[in-house]
XYZ file of C-alpha atoms in Angstrom:
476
model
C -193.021 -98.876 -73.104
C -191.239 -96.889 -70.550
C -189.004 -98.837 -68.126
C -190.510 -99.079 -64.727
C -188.437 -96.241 -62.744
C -186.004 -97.480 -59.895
C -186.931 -96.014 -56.202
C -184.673 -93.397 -54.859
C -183.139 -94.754 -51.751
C -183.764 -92.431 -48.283
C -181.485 -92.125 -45.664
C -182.324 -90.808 -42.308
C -180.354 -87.978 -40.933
C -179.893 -88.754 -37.310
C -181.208 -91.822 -37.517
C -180.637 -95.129 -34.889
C -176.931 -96.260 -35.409
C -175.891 -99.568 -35.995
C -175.231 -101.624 -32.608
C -171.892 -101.737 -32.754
C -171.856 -98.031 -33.492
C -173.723 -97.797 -30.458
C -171.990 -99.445 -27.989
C -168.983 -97.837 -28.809
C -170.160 -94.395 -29.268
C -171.728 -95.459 -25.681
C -168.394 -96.584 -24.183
C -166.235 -93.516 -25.472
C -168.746 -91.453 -24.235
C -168.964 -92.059 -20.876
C -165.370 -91.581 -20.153
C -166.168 -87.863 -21.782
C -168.643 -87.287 -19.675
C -166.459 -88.123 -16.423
C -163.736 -86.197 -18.061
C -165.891 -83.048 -18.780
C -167.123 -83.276 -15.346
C -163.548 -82.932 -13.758
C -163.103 -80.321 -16.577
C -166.102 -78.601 -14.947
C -164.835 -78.959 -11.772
C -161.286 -77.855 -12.934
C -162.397 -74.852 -14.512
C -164.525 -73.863 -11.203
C -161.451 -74.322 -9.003
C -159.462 -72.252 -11.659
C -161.686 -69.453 -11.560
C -162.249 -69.209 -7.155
C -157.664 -70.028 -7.330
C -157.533 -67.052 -9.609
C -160.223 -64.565 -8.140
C -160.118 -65.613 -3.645
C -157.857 -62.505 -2.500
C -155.773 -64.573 -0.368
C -154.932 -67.149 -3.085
C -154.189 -65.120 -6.223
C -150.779 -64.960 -5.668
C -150.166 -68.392 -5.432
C -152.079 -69.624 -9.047
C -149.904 -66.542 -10.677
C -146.638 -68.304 -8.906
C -147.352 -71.507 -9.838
C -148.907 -70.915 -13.046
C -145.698 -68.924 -13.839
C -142.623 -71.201 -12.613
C -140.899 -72.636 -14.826
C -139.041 -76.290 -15.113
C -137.314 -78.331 -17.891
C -134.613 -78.588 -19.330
C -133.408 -75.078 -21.381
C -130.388 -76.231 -22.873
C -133.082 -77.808 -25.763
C -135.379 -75.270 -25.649
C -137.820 -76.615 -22.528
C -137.680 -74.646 -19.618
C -141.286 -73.529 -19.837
C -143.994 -72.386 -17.431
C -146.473 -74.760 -15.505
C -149.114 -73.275 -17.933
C -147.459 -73.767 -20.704
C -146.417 -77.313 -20.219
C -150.114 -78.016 -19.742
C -150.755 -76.215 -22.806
C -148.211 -77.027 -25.355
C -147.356 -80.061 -23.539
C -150.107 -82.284 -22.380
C -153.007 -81.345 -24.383
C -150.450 -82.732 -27.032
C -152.354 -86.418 -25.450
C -156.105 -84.779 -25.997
C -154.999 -84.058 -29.441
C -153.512 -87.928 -29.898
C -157.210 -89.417 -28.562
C -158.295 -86.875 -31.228
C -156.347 -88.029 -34.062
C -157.024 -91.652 -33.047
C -160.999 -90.634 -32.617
C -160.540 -89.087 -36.434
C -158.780 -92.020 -38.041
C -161.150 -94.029 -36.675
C -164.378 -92.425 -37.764
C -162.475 -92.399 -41.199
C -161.921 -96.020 -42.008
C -164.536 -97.405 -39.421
C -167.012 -94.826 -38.212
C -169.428 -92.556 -40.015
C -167.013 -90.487 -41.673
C -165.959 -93.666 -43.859
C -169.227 -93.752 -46.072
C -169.208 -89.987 -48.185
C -172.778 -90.354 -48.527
C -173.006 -90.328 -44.092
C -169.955 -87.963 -44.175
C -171.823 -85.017 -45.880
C -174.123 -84.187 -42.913
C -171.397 -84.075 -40.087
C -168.769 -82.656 -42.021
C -170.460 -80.017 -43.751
C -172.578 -78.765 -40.445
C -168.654 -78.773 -38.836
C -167.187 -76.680 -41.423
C -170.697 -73.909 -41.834
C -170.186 -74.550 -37.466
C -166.774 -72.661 -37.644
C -167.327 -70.632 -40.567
C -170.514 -68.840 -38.942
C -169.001 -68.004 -35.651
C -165.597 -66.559 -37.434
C -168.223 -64.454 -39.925
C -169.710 -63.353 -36.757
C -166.527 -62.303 -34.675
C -165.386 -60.861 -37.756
C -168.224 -58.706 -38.790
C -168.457 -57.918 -34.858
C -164.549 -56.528 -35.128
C -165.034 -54.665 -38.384
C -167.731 -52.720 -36.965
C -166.239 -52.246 -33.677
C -162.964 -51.480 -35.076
C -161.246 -54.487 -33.373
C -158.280 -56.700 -33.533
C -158.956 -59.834 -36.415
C -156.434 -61.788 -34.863
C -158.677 -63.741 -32.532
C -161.109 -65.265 -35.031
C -160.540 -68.369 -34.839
C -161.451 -68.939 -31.263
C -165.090 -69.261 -31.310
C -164.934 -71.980 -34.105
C -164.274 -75.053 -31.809
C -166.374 -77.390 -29.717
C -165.796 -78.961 -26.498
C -167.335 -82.631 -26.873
C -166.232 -83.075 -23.090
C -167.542 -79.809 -21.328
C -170.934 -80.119 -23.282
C -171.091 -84.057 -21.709
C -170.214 -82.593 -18.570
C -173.468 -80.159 -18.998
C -175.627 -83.306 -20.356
C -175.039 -85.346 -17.096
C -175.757 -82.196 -15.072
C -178.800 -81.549 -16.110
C -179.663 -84.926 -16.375
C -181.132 -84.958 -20.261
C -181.805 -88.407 -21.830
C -180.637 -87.102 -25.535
C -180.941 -89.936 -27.623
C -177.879 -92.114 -28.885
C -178.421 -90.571 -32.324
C -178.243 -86.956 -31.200
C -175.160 -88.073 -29.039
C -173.530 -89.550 -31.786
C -173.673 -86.905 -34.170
C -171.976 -84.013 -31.738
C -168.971 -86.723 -30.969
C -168.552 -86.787 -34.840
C -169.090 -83.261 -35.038
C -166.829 -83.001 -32.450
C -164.186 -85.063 -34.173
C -164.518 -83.026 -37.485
C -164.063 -79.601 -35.700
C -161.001 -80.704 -33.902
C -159.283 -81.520 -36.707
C -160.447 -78.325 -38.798
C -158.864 -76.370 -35.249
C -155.470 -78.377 -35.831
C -155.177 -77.389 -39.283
C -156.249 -73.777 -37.673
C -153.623 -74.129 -35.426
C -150.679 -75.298 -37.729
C -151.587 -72.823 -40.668
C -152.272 -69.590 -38.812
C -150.533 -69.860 -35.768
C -147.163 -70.981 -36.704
C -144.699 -67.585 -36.980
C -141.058 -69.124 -37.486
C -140.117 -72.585 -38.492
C -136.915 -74.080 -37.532
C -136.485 -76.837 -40.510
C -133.801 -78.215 -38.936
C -136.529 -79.099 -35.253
C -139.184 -79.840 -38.309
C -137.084 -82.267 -40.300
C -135.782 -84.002 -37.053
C -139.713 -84.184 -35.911
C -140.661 -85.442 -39.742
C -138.057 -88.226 -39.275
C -139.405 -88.923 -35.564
C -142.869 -89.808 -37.114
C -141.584 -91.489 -39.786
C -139.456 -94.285 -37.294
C -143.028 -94.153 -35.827
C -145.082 -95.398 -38.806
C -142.312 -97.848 -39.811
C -142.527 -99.421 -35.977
C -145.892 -99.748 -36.597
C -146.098 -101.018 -40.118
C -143.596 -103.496 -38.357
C -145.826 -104.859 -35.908
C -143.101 -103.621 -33.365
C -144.482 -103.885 -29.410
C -143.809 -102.451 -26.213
C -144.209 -98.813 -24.930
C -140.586 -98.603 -23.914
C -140.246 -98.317 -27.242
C -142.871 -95.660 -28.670
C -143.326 -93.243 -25.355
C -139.187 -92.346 -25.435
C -140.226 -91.621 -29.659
C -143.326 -89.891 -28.869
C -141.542 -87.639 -26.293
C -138.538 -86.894 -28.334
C -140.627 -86.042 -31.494
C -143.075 -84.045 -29.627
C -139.685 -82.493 -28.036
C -138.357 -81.693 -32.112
C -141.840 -80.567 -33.138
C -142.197 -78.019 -30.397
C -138.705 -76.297 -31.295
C -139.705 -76.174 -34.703
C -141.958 -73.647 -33.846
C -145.166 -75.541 -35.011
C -147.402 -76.327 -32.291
C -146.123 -78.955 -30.597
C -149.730 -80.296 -30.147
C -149.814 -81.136 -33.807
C -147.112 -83.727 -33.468
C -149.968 -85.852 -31.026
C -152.495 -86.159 -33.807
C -150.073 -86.770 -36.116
C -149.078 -89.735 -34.322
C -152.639 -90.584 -33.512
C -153.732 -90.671 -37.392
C -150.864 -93.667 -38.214
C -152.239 -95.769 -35.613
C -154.499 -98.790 -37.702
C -158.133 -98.739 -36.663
C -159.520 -101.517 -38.005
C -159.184 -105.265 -36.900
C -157.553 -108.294 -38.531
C -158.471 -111.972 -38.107
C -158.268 -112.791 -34.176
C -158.395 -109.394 -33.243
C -161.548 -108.207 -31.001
C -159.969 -104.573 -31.026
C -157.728 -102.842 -33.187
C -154.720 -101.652 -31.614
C -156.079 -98.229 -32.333
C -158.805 -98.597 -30.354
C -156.955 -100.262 -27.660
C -154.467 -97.584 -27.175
C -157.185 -95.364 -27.052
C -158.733 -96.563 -24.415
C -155.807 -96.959 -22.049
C -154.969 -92.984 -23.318
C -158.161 -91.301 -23.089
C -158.733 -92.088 -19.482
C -155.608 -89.914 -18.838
C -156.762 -87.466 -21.563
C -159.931 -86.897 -20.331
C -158.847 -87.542 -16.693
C -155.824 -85.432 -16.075
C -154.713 -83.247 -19.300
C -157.576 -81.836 -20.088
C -158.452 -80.821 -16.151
C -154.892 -79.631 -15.963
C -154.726 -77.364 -18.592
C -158.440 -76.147 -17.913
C -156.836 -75.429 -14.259
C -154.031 -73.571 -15.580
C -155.688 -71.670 -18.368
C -159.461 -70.864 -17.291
C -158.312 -68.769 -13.915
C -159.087 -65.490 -14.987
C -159.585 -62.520 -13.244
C -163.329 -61.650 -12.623
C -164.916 -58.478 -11.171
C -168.174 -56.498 -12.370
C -165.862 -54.235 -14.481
C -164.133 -57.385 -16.563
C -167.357 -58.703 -17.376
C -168.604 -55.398 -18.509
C -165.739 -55.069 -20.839
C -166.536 -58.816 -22.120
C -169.560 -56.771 -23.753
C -167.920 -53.313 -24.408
C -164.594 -54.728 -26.374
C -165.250 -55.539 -29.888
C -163.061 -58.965 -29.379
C -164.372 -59.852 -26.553
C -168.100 -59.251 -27.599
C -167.003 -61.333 -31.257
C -166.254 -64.387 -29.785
C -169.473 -63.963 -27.146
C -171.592 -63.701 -29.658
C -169.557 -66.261 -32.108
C -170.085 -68.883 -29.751
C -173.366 -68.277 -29.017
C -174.876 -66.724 -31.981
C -172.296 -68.419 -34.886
C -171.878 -71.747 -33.407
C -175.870 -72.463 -33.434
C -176.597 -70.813 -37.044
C -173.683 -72.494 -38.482
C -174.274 -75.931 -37.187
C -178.250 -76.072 -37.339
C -178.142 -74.077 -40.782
C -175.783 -76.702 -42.227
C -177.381 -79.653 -41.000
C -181.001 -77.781 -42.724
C -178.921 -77.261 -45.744
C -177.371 -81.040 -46.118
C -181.155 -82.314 -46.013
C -182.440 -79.624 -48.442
C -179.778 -80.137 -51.046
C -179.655 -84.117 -50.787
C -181.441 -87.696 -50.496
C -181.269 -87.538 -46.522
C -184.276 -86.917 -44.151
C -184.687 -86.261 -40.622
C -185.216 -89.122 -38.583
C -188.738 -89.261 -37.421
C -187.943 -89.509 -34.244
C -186.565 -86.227 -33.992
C -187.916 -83.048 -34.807
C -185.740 -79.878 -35.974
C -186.168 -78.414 -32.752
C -183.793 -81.371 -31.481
C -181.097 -80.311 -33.731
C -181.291 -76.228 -32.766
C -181.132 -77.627 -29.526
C -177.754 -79.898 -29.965
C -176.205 -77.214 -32.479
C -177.104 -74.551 -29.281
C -175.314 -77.195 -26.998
C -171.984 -77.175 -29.438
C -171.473 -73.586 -28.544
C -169.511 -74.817 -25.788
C -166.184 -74.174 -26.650
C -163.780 -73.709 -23.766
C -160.997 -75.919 -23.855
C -159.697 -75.400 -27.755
C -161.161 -71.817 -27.870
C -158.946 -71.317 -24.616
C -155.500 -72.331 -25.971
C -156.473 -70.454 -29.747
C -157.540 -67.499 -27.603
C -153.925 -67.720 -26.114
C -152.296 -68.138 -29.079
C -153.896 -65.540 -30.829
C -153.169 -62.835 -28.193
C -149.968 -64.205 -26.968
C -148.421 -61.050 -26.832
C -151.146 -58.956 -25.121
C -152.095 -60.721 -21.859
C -154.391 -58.150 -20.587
C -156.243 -58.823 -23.737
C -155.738 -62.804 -23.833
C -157.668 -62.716 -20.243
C -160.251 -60.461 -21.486
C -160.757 -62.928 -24.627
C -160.449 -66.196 -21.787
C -163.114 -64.453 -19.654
C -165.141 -64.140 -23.187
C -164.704 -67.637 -23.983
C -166.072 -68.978 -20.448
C -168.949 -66.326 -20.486
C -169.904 -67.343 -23.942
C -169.507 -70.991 -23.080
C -171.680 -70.373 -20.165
C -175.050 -68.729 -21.998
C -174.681 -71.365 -24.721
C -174.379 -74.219 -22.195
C -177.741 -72.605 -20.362
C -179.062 -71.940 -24.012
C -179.363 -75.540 -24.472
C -180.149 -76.121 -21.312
C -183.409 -74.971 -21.612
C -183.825 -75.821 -25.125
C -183.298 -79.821 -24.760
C -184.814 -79.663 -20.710
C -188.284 -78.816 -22.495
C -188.008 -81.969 -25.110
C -186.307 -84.012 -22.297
C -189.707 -86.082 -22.065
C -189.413 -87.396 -25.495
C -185.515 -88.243 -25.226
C -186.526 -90.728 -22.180
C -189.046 -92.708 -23.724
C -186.732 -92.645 -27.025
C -184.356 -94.088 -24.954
C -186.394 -96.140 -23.141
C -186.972 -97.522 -26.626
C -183.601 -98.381 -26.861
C -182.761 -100.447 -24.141
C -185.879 -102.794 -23.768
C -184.607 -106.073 -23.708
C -187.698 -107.838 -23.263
C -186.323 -111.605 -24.372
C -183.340 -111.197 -21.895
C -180.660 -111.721 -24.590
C -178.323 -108.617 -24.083
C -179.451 -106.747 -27.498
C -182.269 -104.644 -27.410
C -185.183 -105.147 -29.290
C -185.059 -102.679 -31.758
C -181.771 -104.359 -33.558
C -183.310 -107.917 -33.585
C -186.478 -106.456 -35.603
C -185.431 -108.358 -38.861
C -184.092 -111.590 -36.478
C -187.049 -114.501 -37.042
C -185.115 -115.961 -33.479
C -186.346 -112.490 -32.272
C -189.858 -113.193 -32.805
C -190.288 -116.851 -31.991
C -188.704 -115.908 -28.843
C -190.672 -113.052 -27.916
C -194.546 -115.248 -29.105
C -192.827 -118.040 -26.104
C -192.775 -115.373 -24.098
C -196.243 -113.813 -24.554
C -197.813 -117.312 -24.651
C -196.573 -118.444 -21.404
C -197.607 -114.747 -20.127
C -201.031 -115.464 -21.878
C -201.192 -118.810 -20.160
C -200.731 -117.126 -16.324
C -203.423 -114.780 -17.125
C -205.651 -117.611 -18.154
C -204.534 -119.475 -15.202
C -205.334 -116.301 -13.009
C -208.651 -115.566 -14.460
C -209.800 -119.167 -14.145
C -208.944 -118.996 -10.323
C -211.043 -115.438 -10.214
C -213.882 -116.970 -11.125
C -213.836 -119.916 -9.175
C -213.002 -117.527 -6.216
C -216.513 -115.054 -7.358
C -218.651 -118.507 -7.757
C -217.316 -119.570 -3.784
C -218.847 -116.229 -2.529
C -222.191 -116.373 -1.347
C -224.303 -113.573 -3.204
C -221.700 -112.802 -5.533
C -221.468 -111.266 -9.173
C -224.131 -112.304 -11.172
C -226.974 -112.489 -8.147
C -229.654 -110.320 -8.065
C -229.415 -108.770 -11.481
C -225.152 -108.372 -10.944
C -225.346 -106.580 -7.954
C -222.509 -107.292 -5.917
C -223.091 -109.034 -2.356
């Protein structure tokens, strides 16, 4: 007799995260948001700075003088303090965000890591493809392929609360991971192909900089009098070394310890994280956006966005790349394995969100610059491309998630009834017997006021001379 066979398990792609998961997906996100919305704003400023006659003059003076100390090396430019300097904080949320998702998030289970981490990697390896085959044919430069492959989690918040779409907490979740997963693929990116000379002497003194930094930690050592002057000295050593001083911030970000012990509510990653990412989000990001997005724009420039062969690559990478990649992994992960799509979505919801991660301005900015470093007509040209491109794919999904936007709402309308008044919504406490002998109280004593009610209709019909159920029903 053959042995009864055991059922295959199911998971749901995009399905409703836990509620922890939730609520701090929620809470992380809405600083984003803000943030992307001063990046917005930012960028906007940047652009009329850069482009008002009477004010050009002043963004090239400013964005050019330089301060810091040169006798080590750090007498740079406004914009490249912003740049090297504090994006090195985005990049130490990021690393925090990352070790996180790793020993706490969605990214610690293999089985739940497949799906972000594989539509990630096919959402940078499409838009490189495409700026590659775009240069090959055009006879362009292959130096700037990298910069369509990122995503900007806080610019494509910034477009969700302008347009006002309820996407569902699912949907949300997965682009933050996503987001998390590219970021780390561009600092790899960054520190591989983008570093020319090394100074081992800078490297080694940064090395032993973040090794006094794990040890502190390890330590249980306290106080930031003690780990800013480290941070800024390491970050100092790691810039002269001629890697990008950025990588020294997620570095730093990665040793912090992300999970809780007994009689902690928060680990001390996640409550350094949310005293930094207010000023990530807040002021670095915003700063750099101000300092890098003010490009020159006239009818002929953004002609030439579509006449260059790089410019047109990372255009269409973004746009084109970005949404294959990213929708045709996520396809791919459910084909090939146990998952399913959530039945609350539909694959038009994910061609929608992988449309919406074609935003990639602030990353695709400073690889754009690094790329073309040496050509700065060109390094505009490819800035102008990246802010065009992150334009149509921002109106792209625009439209796309605008014409679903009904079914987010009631999806999350779903989400946040709390019809027993207890703080968690109902569809957590499904499985909670409490739940339910809570919520029949509450429908008896609602059952009991209609009873009540009806009784006192009646008695009001019977009072009225002639009334229903005189004359054959006919009312007086």
């Amino acid at each position: 007799m053959t042995a009864p066979r055991t059922p295959t398990t199911v998971r749901k792609a995009l399905g409703r995260l836990s509620l922890p998961e939730r609520t701090f997906i929620a809470d992380a996100l809405r600083t984003e948001t803000v943030g992307g919305v001063l990046l917005l704003l930012a960028a906007v400023a940047a652009l009329l700075w850069a482009n008002v006659p009477g004010l050009r003059h002043s963004y090239e003076t400013v964005s050019h003088f330089h301060l810091g100390p040169g006798a080590i090396g750090l007498n740079l430019s406004v914009a490249h303090w912003a740049a090297d300097g504090l994006l090195a904080l985005f990049f130490f949320v990021a690393g925090i965000e990352l070790k996180r998702e790793l020993v706490a998030g969605d990214l610690r289970d293999p089985k739940a890591a497949v799906l972000p981490v594989v539509a990630a990697l096919c959402g940078m390896a499409a838009p490189a493809l495409v700026y590659t085959l775009t240069n090959l044919a055009g006879n362009g430069s292959l130096q700037g392929w990298a910069v369509p492959t990122a995503t900007d989690i806080a610019f494509a918040l910034a477009v969700l609360a302008v347009i006002g779409t309820s996407l569902p907490s699912a949907l949300r979740a997965f682009l933050l991971t996503l987001a998390v997963v590219d970021d780390l693929f561009a600092i790899l990116i960054i520190a591989i192909f983008f570093t020319d000379q090394l100074n081992l002497a800078a490297l080694g003194g940064a090395a032993a900089g973040l090794a006094v930094f794990w040890l502190l930690l390890r330590k249980g050592v306290r106080g930031w009098y003690v780990y800013i002057p480290l941070a800024v000295v390491t970050w100092a050593l790691m810039y002269n070394s001629g890697v990008h001083a950025t990588i020294a911030g997620v570095a730093m970000g990665l040793m912090l310890r992300c999970t809780t012990r007994e009689g902690e509510q928060h680990s001390p990653g996640e409550h350094i994280e949310h005293l930094v990412r207010p000023l990530s989000a807040g002021l670095a990001v915003p700063l750099f956006a101000l300092f890098s997005a003010g490009v020159s724009i006239s009818g002929g420039a953004l002609g030439d966005v579509f006449a260059k062969p790089e410019t047109l690559g990372v255009v269409l990478g973004l746009v084109v790349g970005k949404t294959i990649g990213i929708f045709g992994g996520t396809w791919l992960t459910v084909r090939f394995t146990r998952a399913r799509l959530s039945e609350e979505l539909a694959w038009a919801d994910v061609f929608a969100m992988s449309s919406l991660a074609g935003i990639g301005f602030t990353v695709s900015l400073l690889i754009g610059e690094l790329a073309f470093g040496g050509d700065t007509v060109l390094t505009g040209e490819v800035k102008a491309a990246v802010l065009i491109g992150s334009l149509i794919a921002a109106l792209c999904a625009t439209m796309l998630l605008k014409l679903r936007n009904d079914r987010y709402r009631r999806l999350c309308e779903e989400e946040e009834r709390d019809e027993d008044l207890d703080g968690i919504p109902d569809v957590y406490e499904q499985g909670n017997p409490a739940y339910h002998l809570r919520m029949a109280e509450i429908h008896e004593r609602k059952a009991a006021e209609h009873r009540r009610l009806a009784a006192e209709a009646r008695r009001g019909l019977a009072e009225v001379p002639g009334g229903a159920g005189e004359e054959g029903d006919r009312p007086a």
